[in-house]
Coordinates of C-alpha atoms in Angstrom, one line a residue:
M1 CA 60.3 8.4 43.7
S2 CA 60.3 6.7 40.4
T3 CA 59.3 3.1 40.5
T4 CA 62.2 2.3 38.2
Q5 CA 64.8 3.1 40.8
T6 CA 66.3 0.1 42.6
N7 CA 68.1 -0.4 45.8
K8 CA 71.3 -2.4 46.1
A9 CA 72.6 -3.5 49.5
A10 CA 75.4 -5.4 51.2
L11 CA 73.3 -8.0 52.9
I12 CA 74.4 -10.3 55.8
P13 CA 72.5 -13.6 55.1
S14 CA 73.1 -15.1 58.6
K15 CA 75.1 -14.5 61.8
G16 CA 78.8 -14.2 61.1
A17 CA 78.3 -14.6 57.4
N18 CA 80.1 -12.7 54.7
F19 CA 78.4 -9.8 52.9
S20 CA 76.5 -10.5 49.7
V21 CA 75.5 -7.6 47.4
S22 CA 72.0 -7.9 45.9
E23 CA 68.9 -5.9 45.1
T24 CA 66.5 -5.2 48.0
S25 CA 63.4 -3.1 48.6
I26 CA 63.7 0.7 49.2
P27 CA 62.8 1.4 52.8
D28 CA 59.5 3.0 53.5
I29 CA 59.8 6.1 55.7
T30 CA 57.7 7.1 58.7
P31 CA 56.4 10.7 59.3
T32 CA 59.6 11.6 61.3
E33 CA 62.1 10.2 58.8
V34 CA 63.9 11.1 55.6
L35 CA 65.0 8.9 52.7
I36 CA 68.6 9.4 51.7
R37 CA 70.4 8.4 48.5
V38 CA 73.7 7.3 50.0
H39 CA 76.9 8.6 48.5
A40 CA 79.5 7.5 51.1
V41 CA 79.5 5.3 54.2
A42 CA 81.9 5.0 57.2
I43 CA 83.0 1.6 58.4
N44 CA 83.3 1.5 62.2
P45 CA 84.8 -1.2 64.4
V46 CA 81.3 -1.8 65.8
D47 CA 80.1 -2.8 62.3
A48 CA 82.5 -5.9 62.4
I49 CA 81.2 -6.7 65.9
I50 CA 77.5 -6.5 64.7
Q51 CA 78.4 -8.8 61.7
R52 CA 80.2 -11.3 63.9
T53 CA 77.9 -11.4 66.9
G54 CA 74.5 -10.5 65.6
M55 CA 74.2 -7.6 68.1
I56 CA 71.1 -5.4 67.4
I57 CA 70.0 -7.6 64.5
D58 CA 66.5 -9.0 64.9
N59 CA 66.2 -11.0 61.6
Y60 CA 68.2 -12.1 58.6
P61 CA 69.1 -11.2 55.9
A62 CA 70.1 -7.9 57.4
V63 CA 71.6 -4.6 56.2
I64 CA 73.9 -2.9 58.8
G65 CA 76.1 0.2 58.9
C66 CA 75.6 3.2 61.2
D67 CA 77.0 6.2 59.3
C68 CA 76.4 7.7 55.9
A69 CA 76.4 10.9 53.9
G70 CA 74.2 11.6 50.9
E71 CA 71.3 13.4 49.3
I72 CA 67.8 13.6 50.6
V73 CA 65.3 12.2 48.0
R74 CA 62.1 12.2 50.1
T75 CA 60.8 13.6 53.4
D76 CA 57.6 12.7 55.2
S77 CA 54.8 14.8 56.8
D78 CA 56.4 15.7 60.1
V79 CA 59.8 16.8 58.6
T80 CA 60.0 20.5 57.9
R81 CA 63.6 21.4 58.1
F82 CA 64.8 19.3 55.2
Q83 CA 63.8 19.0 51.5
P84 CA 64.8 16.8 48.6
G85 CA 68.2 17.7 47.3
D86 CA 69.7 18.6 50.7
R87 CA 73.2 17.2 51.3
V88 CA 73.3 15.5 54.7
L89 CA 75.0 13.2 57.0
A90 CA 73.0 10.8 59.2
A91 CA 73.2 8.0 61.8
C92 CA 71.1 5.0 60.9
A93 CA 71.0 2.4 63.6
P94 CA 67.4 2.6 64.8
S95 CA 67.7 0.3 67.8
V96 CA 70.4 2.6 69.1
F97 CA 69.3 6.1 67.9
D98 CA 65.5 5.4 67.7
P99 CA 64.6 2.5 69.9
Q100 CA 60.8 3.3 69.5
G101 CA 61.0 3.5 65.7
P102 CA 60.0 1.0 63.0
K103 CA 61.6 -2.4 63.1
R104 CA 63.4 -3.1 59.8
D105 CA 65.8 -5.7 58.6
N106 CA 67.3 -3.2 56.1
W107 CA 68.0 -0.4 58.6
G108 CA 71.7 0.1 57.9
T109 CA 73.7 2.5 55.7
F110 CA 75.3 -0.2 53.5
Q111 CA 72.8 0.3 50.8
T112 CA 71.9 2.8 48.0
Y113 CA 68.8 4.2 49.8
V114 CA 68.4 4.4 53.6
A115 CA 65.8 5.7 56.0
A116 CA 67.0 8.0 58.8
K117 CA 65.3 9.8 61.6
A118 CA 65.3 13.5 60.9
T119 CA 66.6 14.4 64.4
V120 CA 69.9 12.5 63.7
T121 CA 70.3 14.0 60.2
V122 CA 72.4 17.1 59.7
R123 CA 72.8 19.3 56.6
I124 CA 76.4 19.6 55.4
P125 CA 78.1 22.5 53.7
D126 CA 78.8 22.4 49.9
Q127 CA 82.6 22.4 50.4
L128 CA 82.5 19.3 52.6
E129 CA 82.8 16.1 50.5
Y130 CA 80.5 13.1 51.3
R131 CA 83.4 10.9 52.0
E132 CA 84.6 13.4 54.7
A133 CA 81.2 13.9 56.2
C134 CA 80.2 10.3 56.5
V135 CA 82.7 9.6 59.3
L136 CA 81.2 12.1 61.7
P137 CA 77.8 10.7 63.0
L138 CA 78.8 7.9 65.3
G139 CA 82.3 9.2 66.0
S140 CA 81.2 12.7 67.1
S141 CA 78.1 11.5 69.0
T142 CA 80.1 8.9 70.9
A143 CA 82.8 11.5 71.7
A144 CA 80.2 14.0 72.9
I145 CA 78.6 11.5 75.2
G146 CA 82.0 10.3 76.7
L147 CA 83.2 13.8 77.3
F148 CA 80.1 15.8 78.3
S149 CA 77.5 13.5 79.7
T150 CA 77.1 14.2 83.4
T151 CA 77.3 10.4 84.0
K152 CA 80.6 10.2 82.1
L153 CA 83.5 12.7 82.3
G154 CA 81.0 15.6 82.7
L155 CA 83.2 18.2 81.1
E156 CA 82.0 21.8 80.3
L157 CA 80.3 22.1 76.9
P158 CA 82.1 23.5 73.8
Q159 CA 81.9 27.2 73.0
L160 CA 82.3 29.2 69.8
E161 CA 84.9 31.2 71.7
P162 CA 86.5 28.7 74.1
V163 CA 87.8 29.9 77.4
S164 CA 90.7 27.9 78.9
M165 CA 89.7 25.7 81.8
G166 CA 93.3 25.1 82.9
K167 CA 92.5 21.4 83.0
T168 CA 93.7 18.4 80.9
V169 CA 91.8 15.4 79.6
L170 CA 93.6 12.2 78.4
I171 CA 92.1 10.8 75.2
W172 CA 93.5 7.3 74.4
G173 CA 93.4 6.6 70.6
G174 CA 93.4 10.1 69.2
S175 CA 93.7 9.1 65.6
S176 CA 90.6 6.9 65.7
S177 CA 87.3 8.4 64.5
V178 CA 86.0 8.8 68.0
G179 CA 89.3 10.0 69.3
S180 CA 89.8 12.7 66.6
C181 CA 86.3 14.0 67.2
A182 CA 87.0 14.0 71.0
I183 CA 90.2 16.0 70.6
Q184 CA 88.4 18.7 68.7
L185 CA 85.4 18.8 71.0
A186 CA 87.5 19.0 74.1
K187 CA 89.6 21.8 72.7
A188 CA 86.4 23.7 71.8
A189 CA 85.4 23.3 75.4
G190 CA 88.6 24.9 76.6
Y191 CA 90.5 21.8 77.8
E192 CA 94.1 20.9 77.2
V193 CA 94.3 17.5 75.4
A194 CA 96.8 14.7 75.8
T195 CA 96.4 11.8 73.5
T196 CA 98.0 8.6 72.2
C197 CA 98.6 7.3 68.7
S198 CA 101.3 5.6 66.6
N199 CA 104.1 7.8 65.6
Q200 CA 102.9 8.0 62.0
N201 CA 99.7 9.7 63.2
T202 CA 101.4 12.3 65.5
E203 CA 101.0 15.2 63.2
F204 CA 97.4 14.3 62.5
C205 CA 96.6 14.4 66.2
K206 CA 98.4 17.7 66.6
G207 CA 96.5 19.1 63.7
A208 CA 93.3 18.1 65.4
G209 CA 94.4 20.2 68.4
A210 CA 96.2 17.8 70.8
D211 CA 98.7 19.5 73.1
Y212 CA 100.6 16.4 74.1
V213 CA 101.0 13.3 72.0
F214 CA 102.4 10.0 73.2
D215 CA 103.3 6.8 71.2
H216 CA 100.9 4.1 72.3
R217 CA 103.3 1.5 71.1
S218 CA 106.0 2.4 73.5
E219 CA 106.5 -0.2 76.2
E220 CA 106.9 2.7 78.7
V221 CA 103.9 4.7 77.5
V222 CA 102.1 4.7 80.9
E223 CA 105.2 6.0 82.7
E224 CA 105.8 8.5 79.9
I225 CA 102.3 9.9 80.3
L226 CA 102.6 10.1 84.0
V227 CA 105.9 12.1 83.7
G228 CA 104.7 14.2 80.8
L229 CA 101.4 15.2 82.6
K230 CA 102.9 15.6 86.1
G231 CA 101.4 18.7 87.8
K232 CA 98.5 18.9 85.4
E233 CA 94.9 19.0 86.7
I234 CA 93.4 15.9 85.1
V235 CA 89.7 15.7 84.5
G236 CA 89.6 12.0 83.4
V237 CA 90.5 9.5 80.8
F238 CA 88.5 8.7 77.7
G239 CA 89.5 5.4 76.0
C240 CA 88.5 5.6 72.3
V241 CA 89.7 2.2 71.2
M242 CA 88.7 -1.3 72.2
P243 CA 91.9 -3.5 72.6
A244 CA 92.2 -5.0 76.1
D245 CA 95.7 -3.8 76.7
A246 CA 94.7 -0.2 75.9
L247 CA 91.8 -0.5 78.4
T248 CA 94.0 -1.7 81.2
K249 CA 96.5 1.1 80.6
C250 CA 93.8 3.7 80.6
G251 CA 92.5 2.3 83.9
K252 CA 96.0 2.5 85.5
L253 CA 96.4 6.0 84.3
A254 CA 93.0 7.1 85.6
S255 CA 94.1 5.9 89.0
K256 CA 97.6 7.4 89.0
L257 CA 97.1 10.7 87.3
G258 CA 94.9 12.0 90.1
G259 CA 91.8 14.1 89.7
P260 CA 88.4 12.4 89.8
K261 CA 89.7 9.0 88.6
K262 CA 87.1 8.6 85.9
F263 CA 87.6 6.3 82.9
V264 CA 85.0 6.2 80.1
T265 CA 85.1 3.6 77.3
V266 CA 83.5 3.6 73.8
F267 CA 81.6 0.5 74.5
A268 CA 77.8 0.6 74.4
G269 CA 77.4 -0.8 77.8
E270 CA 78.9 -3.3 80.3
D271 CA 77.7 -6.4 78.5
Q272 CA 79.4 -5.3 75.2
A273 CA 82.6 -4.4 77.1
K274 CA 82.8 -7.8 78.7
Q275 CA 81.9 -9.6 75.5
I276 CA 84.7 -7.9 73.5
A277 CA 87.4 -7.1 76.1
G278 CA 87.1 -10.2 78.2
D279 CA 88.8 -9.8 81.6
A280 CA 90.6 -6.6 80.9
F281 CA 88.5 -4.6 83.3
A282 CA 89.5 -6.9 86.2
A283 CA 93.0 -5.4 86.0
I284 CA 91.7 -1.8 86.5
P285 CA 92.3 -0.4 90.0
R286 CA 89.2 -0.4 92.1
D287 CA 89.4 3.3 92.9
V288 CA 88.6 4.1 89.2
A289 CA 85.0 4.8 88.2
V290 CA 84.5 3.0 84.9
S291 CA 81.6 3.9 82.6
H292 CA 80.6 3.3 79.0
C293 CA 78.9 5.2 76.2
E294 CA 75.6 3.4 76.4
C295 CA 73.2 6.4 76.6
F296 CA 72.5 7.1 72.9
P297 CA 68.7 6.6 73.2
R298 CA 68.2 9.0 76.1
T299 CA 70.5 11.6 74.5
Y300 CA 69.6 11.5 70.8
C301 CA 66.0 10.2 70.4
K302 CA 63.8 12.7 72.1

């Protein structure tokens, strides 16, 4: 790379501080990494949590951001399936996706150039725009863990030609990034999908593949779901949003809908869930098995 190229980043100078855009060094890559020229980034709810709480930040100033899409400008010695010029998407939170990797203060995607582990980098087709591709890494990986991990809902894996399972999964928050990915993955695995969203996003969720869509703003939404899914074989509830009232409703539904009474949240572990959602989990019936999407390192960093 030319020494004349510079890197600009949205830096967080201290815990809870506002972003400040300034020049910073271009990350050095290790033998298993690629260097990406970032063209688009996704902003996830967890980014605001990281900014506010300092979660997974070791030192300041820090560059955060988990998702990006862009063009590879450099690869290192152990990377053989990518080359400069490849259009890719990538996940770039090393403490989550690569806990044994290098410790950097500028690990995030909110910068012009970012280092990413090759195993969490994926080539994208020419017809897919960067701004469309950048929303997929964290959303799709979280959705996959919640739906298919044997310690979560444990559903059958997606197939190129899905065979109907005759079973239904409830995905709360179908218009969110994780929720919309979860709808598509569950349908590809052969499941019926029931989901919630606001009325303005009903057609979006149906377009993603949802079979049943309920208005989460309705005061009677829990009863409406129980009536609408009566007689269905329910395989579990996947809560793809973080508000406390949504979590308690998901827990009640997991208890009343029957089936295995499993409820999976998008939180990265129990500590984060308690920190963000407070006492919401105390209202969940005790017969419900609650779990979280905390197993990124074991799943994606081998």
